[in-house]
Amino acid sequence: MAPRLKQREGGSSGLPSPSAMEEQPWPPLRDHVILVGFGRVGHLIAAALTEKQQPFLVIEDQPEVVKALRADGIPALYGNAAAPGMLEAAQAADARWLLIAIP
């Protein structure tokens, strides 16, 4: 189990560790949508938000997805939305909506 945990934490997968991934700031957001989950439903929601030019930020627990989102210029946080401090990091106090797109 330890090797799987190490891989998930970014140890041997070639992906940055969660703490390294959080060091990528973006401009402050206001009246944005916080989208939790970027699976099938999250993709559909993100497409609709993009079409409407509604700013959004994604919280996702898959590091490779976060890395891809950031490469596309989409603000994304790696981790569990229920973790202490995560909603604050997503600037929830200034958000318009919080959308949950996880099973």
Backbone as JSON Lines, residues from 0, in Angstrom:
{"i":0,"aa":"M","n":[0.82,-1.19,0.0],"ca":[0.0,0.0,0.0],"c":[0.86,1.25,0.0]}
{"i":1,"aa":"A","n":[1.98,1.25,0.69],"ca":[2.84,2.43,0.75],"c":[3.29,2.89,-0.64]}
{"i":2,"aa":"P","n":[3.7,1.97,-1.56],"ca":[4.08,2.45,-2.89],"c":[2.93,3.13,-3.62]}
{"i":3,"aa":"R","n":[1.72,2.62,-3.44],"ca":[0.56,3.25,-4.1],"c":[0.31,4.63,-3.52]}
{"i":4,"aa":"L","n":[0.45,4.77,-2.2],"ca":[0.28,6.09,-1.59],"c":[1.35,7.05,-2.08]}
{"i":5,"aa":"K","n":[2.59,6.56,-2.15],"ca":[3.68,7.42,-2.62],"c":[3.41,7.87,-4.05]}
{"i":6,"aa":"Q","n":[2.95,6.97,-4.9],"ca":[2.65,7.33,-6.28],"c":[1.52,8.34,-6.33]}
{"i":7,"aa":"R","n":[0.49,8.14,-5.54],"ca":[-0.64,9.06,-5.53],"c":[-0.22,10.44,-5.04]}
{"i":8,"aa":"E","n":[0.72,10.5,-4.12],"ca":[1.19,11.77,-3.59],"c":[2.16,12.46,-4.53]}
{"i":9,"aa":"G","n":[2.44,11.87,-5.66],"ca":[3.31,12.5,-6.63],"c":[4.75,12.01,-6.56]}
{"i":10,"aa":"G","n":[5.03,11.04,-5.67],"ca":[6.38,10.57,-5.49],"c":[7.02,10.01,-6.75]}
{"i":11,"aa":"S","n":[6.45,8.97,-7.34],"ca":[7.07,8.36,-8.51],"c":[6.26,8.56,-9.78]}
{"i":12,"aa":"S","n":[5.2,9.32,-9.73],"ca":[4.36,9.51,-10.91],"c":[4.87,10.6,-11.83]}
{"i":13,"aa":"G","n":[5.85,11.38,-11.38],"ca":[6.34,12.49,-12.19],"c":[5.51,13.74,-12.03]}
{"i":14,"aa":"L","n":[4.45,13.68,-11.27],"ca":[3.61,14.85,-11.04],"c":[4.09,15.58,-9.79]}
{"i":15,"aa":"P","n":[3.86,16.88,-9.72],"ca":[4.28,17.61,-8.53],"c":[3.51,17.15,-7.31]}
{"i":16,"aa":"S","n":[4.11,17.33,-6.15],"ca":[3.42,17.01,-4.91],"c":[2.27,18.0,-4.73]}
{"i":17,"aa":"P","n":[1.27,17.67,-3.91],"ca":[0.15,18.59,-3.71],"c":[0.61,19.97,-3.26]}
{"i":18,"aa":"S","n":[1.58,20.05,-2.36],"ca":[2.01,21.37,-1.9],"c":[2.66,22.16,-3.02]}
{"i":19,"aa":"A","n":[3.42,21.51,-3.89],"ca":[4.04,22.21,-5.01],"c":[2.99,22.7,-5.99]}
{"i":20,"aa":"M","n":[1.91,21.94,-6.13],"ca":[0.87,22.32,-7.08],"c":[0.1,23.54,-6.59]}
{"i":21,"aa":"E","n":[0.08,23.79,-5.29],"ca":[-0.68,24.91,-4.76],"c":[0.06,26.24,-4.87]}
{"i":22,"aa":"E","n":[1.3,26.21,-5.31],"ca":[2.1,27.42,-5.4],"c":[1.93,28.12,-6.74]}
{"i":23,"aa":"Q","n":[0.8,27.98,-7.38],"ca":[0.58,28.6,-8.68],"c":[-0.57,29.6,-8.55]}
{"i":24,"aa":"P","n":[-0.26,30.84,-8.24],"ca":[-1.32,31.82,-8.03],"c":[-1.95,32.27,-9.35]}
{"i":25,"aa":"W","n":[-3.13,32.78,-9.26],"ca":[-3.83,33.4,-10.38],"c":[-4.41,34.7,-9.84]}
{"i":26,"aa":"P","n":[-4.85,35.57,-10.73],"ca":[-5.42,36.83,-10.25],"c":[-6.62,36.57,-9.34]}
{"i":27,"aa":"P","n":[-6.87,37.45,-8.39],"ca":[-8.04,37.27,-7.52],"c":[-9.32,37.13,-8.34]}
{"i":28,"aa":"L","n":[-10.18,36.24,-7.89],"ca":[-11.45,36.0,-8.57],"c":[-12.58,36.64,-7.77]}
{"i":29,"aa":"R","n":[-13.62,37.07,-8.47],"ca":[-14.79,37.65,-7.83],"c":[-16.0,37.26,-8.68]}
{"i":30,"aa":"D","n":[-17.1,36.94,-8.03],"ca":[-18.32,36.51,-8.74],"c":[-18.06,35.31,-9.64]}
{"i":31,"aa":"H","n":[-17.17,34.45,-9.21],"ca":[-16.82,33.26,-9.97],"c":[-17.61,32.06,-9.47]}
{"i":32,"aa":"V","n":[-17.49,30.98,-10.19],"ca":[-18.11,29.71,-9.81],"c":[-16.99,28.8,-9.31]}
{"i":33,"aa":"I","n":[-17.23,28.13,-8.2],"ca":[-16.33,27.09,-7.73],"c":[-16.94,25.77,-8.18]}
{"i":34,"aa":"L","n":[-16.23,25.07,-9.02],"ca":[-16.69,23.8,-9.57],"c":[-15.9,22.67,-8.91]}
{"i":35,"aa":"V","n":[-16.59,21.85,-8.13],"ca":[-15.95,20.73,-7.45],"c":[-16.12,19.49,-8.3]}
{"i":36,"aa":"G","n":[-15.01,19.01,-8.85],"ca":[-15.01,17.82,-9.69],"c":[-14.95,18.18,-11.16]}
{"i":37,"aa":"F","n":[-14.07,17.48,-11.87],"ca":[-13.92,17.74,-13.3],"c":[-13.97,16.44,-14.08]}
{"i":38,"aa":"G","n":[-14.97,15.63,-13.76],"ca":[-15.23,14.4,-14.51],"c":[-16.17,14.71,-15.67]}
{"i":39,"aa":"R","n":[-16.97,13.73,-16.03],"ca":[-17.89,13.9,-17.17],"c":[-18.83,15.09,-16.97]}
{"i":40,"aa":"V","n":[-19.48,15.17,-15.82],"ca":[-20.42,16.26,-15.55],"c":[-19.68,17.58,-15.38]}
{"i":41,"aa":"G","n":[-18.55,17.54,-14.69],"ca":[-17.75,18.75,-14.52],"c":[-17.31,19.35,-15.85]}
{"i":42,"aa":"H","n":[-16.94,18.49,-16.81],"ca":[-16.57,18.97,-18.15],"c":[-17.74,19.7,-18.8]}
{"i":43,"aa":"L","n":[-18.93,19.12,-18.69],"ca":[-20.11,19.74,-19.3],"c":[-20.41,21.09,-18.66]}
{"i":44,"aa":"I","n":[-20.32,21.15,-17.35],"ca":[-20.57,22.41,-16.65],"c":[-19.52,23.44,-17.06]}
{"i":45,"aa":"A","n":[-18.26,23.04,-17.1],"ca":[-17.18,23.96,-17.48],"c":[-17.39,24.5,-18.89]}
{"i":46,"aa":"A","n":[-17.83,23.65,-19.8],"ca":[-18.09,24.09,-21.17],"c":[-19.19,25.15,-21.2]}
{"i":47,"aa":"A","n":[-20.25,24.93,-20.43],"ca":[-21.35,25.9,-20.38],"c":[-20.88,27.21,-19.75]}
{"i":48,"aa":"L","n":[-20.09,27.12,-18.69],"ca":[-19.58,28.34,-18.04],"c":[-18.67,29.11,-18.98]}
{"i":49,"aa":"T","n":[-17.84,28.4,-19.72],"ca":[-16.94,29.05,-20.68],"c":[-17.74,29.74,-21.77]}
{"i":50,"aa":"E","n":[-18.77,29.06,-22.27],"ca":[-19.62,29.65,-23.31],"c":[-20.28,30.94,-22.83]}
{"i":51,"aa":"K","n":[-20.67,30.96,-21.57],"ca":[-21.32,32.15,-20.99],"c":[-20.31,33.17,-20.46]}
{"i":52,"aa":"Q","n":[-19.02,32.89,-20.64],"ca":[-17.94,33.75,-20.17],"c":[-18.02,33.99,-18.66]}
{"i":53,"aa":"Q","n":[-18.41,32.95,-17.94],"ca":[-18.5,32.99,-16.48],"c":[-17.18,32.46,-15.91]}
{"i":54,"aa":"P","n":[-16.44,33.29,-15.17],"ca":[-15.19,32.8,-14.57],"c":[-15.47,31.66,-13.6]}
{"i":55,"aa":"F","n":[-14.56,30.68,-13.59],"ca":[-14.71,29.57,-12.66],"c":[-13.36,29.04,-12.23]}
{"i":56,"aa":"L","n":[-13.38,28.33,-11.13],"ca":[-12.21,27.68,-10.56],"c":[-12.61,26.25,-10.25]}
{"i":57,"aa":"V","n":[-11.72,25.31,-10.51],"ca":[-12.01,23.9,-10.29],"c":[-11.26,23.39,-9.07]}
{"i":58,"aa":"I","n":[-11.94,22.62,-8.24],"ca":[-11.29,21.86,-7.18],"c":[-11.38,20.4,-7.59]}
{"i":59,"aa":"E","n":[-10.22,19.75,-7.72],"ca":[-10.16,18.38,-8.24],"c":[-9.15,17.58,-7.44]}
{"i":60,"aa":"D","n":[-9.45,16.29,-7.23],"ca":[-8.54,15.45,-6.44],"c":[-7.63,14.57,-7.29]}
{"i":61,"aa":"Q","n":[-7.61,14.78,-8.58],"ca":[-6.71,14.04,-9.47],"c":[-5.61,15.0,-9.94]}
{"i":62,"aa":"P","n":[-4.37,14.8,-9.49],"ca":[-3.31,15.77,-9.81],"c":[-3.06,15.95,-11.29]}
{"i":63,"aa":"E","n":[-3.2,14.89,-12.09],"ca":[-2.96,15.05,-13.52],"c":[-4.04,15.92,-14.17]}
{"i":64,"aa":"V","n":[-5.26,15.88,-13.65],"ca":[-6.33,16.73,-14.17],"c":[-6.05,18.19,-13.81]}
{"i":65,"aa":"V","n":[-5.61,18.43,-12.58],"ca":[-5.28,19.8,-12.16],"c":[-4.15,20.35,-13.02]}
{"i":66,"aa":"K","n":[-3.15,19.54,-13.27],"ca":[-2.02,19.97,-14.1],"c":[-2.49,20.35,-15.51]}
{"i":67,"aa":"A","n":[-3.37,19.54,-16.1],"ca":[-3.9,19.82,-17.44],"c":[-4.76,21.08,-17.46]}
{"i":68,"aa":"L","n":[-5.59,21.25,-16.43],"ca":[-6.42,22.46,-16.36],"c":[-5.55,23.7,-16.3]}
{"i":69,"aa":"R","n":[-4.55,23.67,-15.44],"ca":[-3.66,24.83,-15.31],"c":[-2.91,25.09,-16.61]}
{"i":70,"aa":"A","n":[-2.52,24.04,-17.32],"ca":[-1.85,24.21,-18.6],"c":[-2.76,24.91,-19.61]}
{"i":71,"aa":"D","n":[-4.07,24.71,-19.45],"ca":[-5.06,25.37,-20.3],"c":[-5.47,26.74,-19.78]}
{"i":72,"aa":"G","n":[-4.84,27.19,-18.7],"ca":[-5.14,28.52,-18.16],"c":[-6.35,28.57,-17.25]}
{"i":73,"aa":"I","n":[-6.82,27.42,-16.8],"ca":[-7.99,27.37,-15.92],"c":[-7.51,27.27,-14.47]}
{"i":74,"aa":"P","n":[-7.93,28.18,-13.6],"ca":[-7.54,28.08,-12.19],"c":[-8.06,26.77,-11.6]}
{"i":75,"aa":"A","n":[-7.16,26.04,-10.95],"ca":[-7.54,24.75,-10.38],"c":[-6.74,24.49,-9.11]}
{"i":76,"aa":"L","n":[-7.44,23.94,-8.13],"ca":[-6.81,23.55,-6.87],"c":[-6.82,22.04,-6.76]}
{"i":77,"aa":"Y","n":[-5.74,21.48,-6.27],"ca":[-5.65,20.05,-6.07],"c":[-6.03,19.73,-4.63]}
{"i":78,"aa":"G","n":[-6.99,18.82,-4.46],"ca":[-7.35,18.36,-3.13],"c":[-8.83,18.09,-3.0]}
{"i":79,"aa":"N","n":[-9.23,17.86,-1.77],"ca":[-10.61,17.58,-1.42],"c":[-11.29,18.88,-1.01]}
{"i":80,"aa":"A","n":[-12.42,19.18,-1.6],"ca":[-13.12,20.43,-1.31],"c":[-13.54,20.54,0.15]}
{"i":81,"aa":"A","n":[-13.67,19.4,0.83],"ca":[-14.08,19.41,2.24],"c":[-12.89,19.6,3.18]}
{"i":82,"aa":"A","n":[-11.69,19.62,2.65],"ca":[-10.49,19.77,3.49],"c":[-10.44,21.18,4.08]}
{"i":83,"aa":"P","n":[-9.95,21.3,5.3],"ca":[-9.84,22.62,5.92],"c":[-9.02,23.57,5.04]}
{"i":84,"aa":"G","n":[-9.57,24.75,4.84],"ca":[-8.88,25.79,4.08],"c":[-9.08,25.74,2.58]}
{"i":85,"aa":"M","n":[-9.65,24.66,2.06],"ca":[-9.77,24.53,0.61],"c":[-10.74,25.56,0.02]}
{"i":86,"aa":"L","n":[-11.9,25.74,0.64],"ca":[-12.85,26.72,0.11],"c":[-12.32,28.14,0.25]}
{"i":87,"aa":"E","n":[-11.58,28.4,1.3],"ca":[-10.96,29.71,1.45],"c":[-9.95,29.93,0.33]}
{"i":88,"aa":"A","n":[-9.16,28.9,0.0],"ca":[-8.19,29.0,-1.09],"c":[-8.89,29.23,-2.43]}
{"i":89,"aa":"A","n":[-10.12,28.74,-2.55],"ca":[-10.9,28.92,-3.77],"c":[-11.64,30.26,-3.78]}
{"i":90,"aa":"Q","n":[-11.38,31.07,-2.76],"ca":[-11.99,32.4,-2.64],"c":[-13.52,32.31,-2.59]}
{"i":91,"aa":"A","n":[-14.0,31.38,-1.77],"ca":[-15.44,31.14,-1.66],"c":[-16.22,32.36,-1.19]}
{"i":92,"aa":"A","n":[-15.63,33.19,-0.36],"ca":[-16.33,34.37,0.14],"c":[-16.71,35.32,-0.99]}
{"i":93,"aa":"D","n":[-15.97,35.28,-2.09],"ca":[-16.23,36.16,-3.22],"c":[-16.91,35.44,-4.39]}
{"i":94,"aa":"A","n":[-17.25,34.17,-4.2],"ca":[-17.83,33.37,-5.28],"c":[-19.32,33.63,-5.42]}
{"i":95,"aa":"R","n":[-19.8,33.44,-6.62],"ca":[-21.23,33.54,-6.89],"c":[-21.93,32.22,-6.59]}
{"i":96,"aa":"W","n":[-21.32,31.1,-7.03],"ca":[-21.91,29.78,-6.85],"c":[-20.85,28.77,-6.47]}
{"i":97,"aa":"L","n":[-21.33,27.72,-5.81],"ca":[-20.52,26.53,-5.54],"c":[-21.28,25.36,-6.16]}
{"i":98,"aa":"L","n":[-20.7,24.76,-7.19],"ca":[-21.34,23.64,-7.88],"c":[-20.58,22.36,-7.59]}
{"i":99,"aa":"I","n":[-21.31,21.33,-7.2],"ca":[-20.73,20.04,-6.87],"c":[-21.0,19.08,-8.03]}
{"i":100,"aa":"A","n":[-19.93,18.58,-8.66],"ca":[-20.07,17.68,-9.8],"c":[-19.29,16.39,-9.55]}
{"i":101,"aa":"I","n":[-19.5,15.83,-8.36],"ca":[-18.84,14.57,-8.02],"c":[-19.91,13.55,-7.63]}
{"i":102,"aa":"P","n":[-19.6,12.26,-7.82],"ca":[-20.6,11.24,-7.46],"c":[-20.78,11.12,-5.97]}
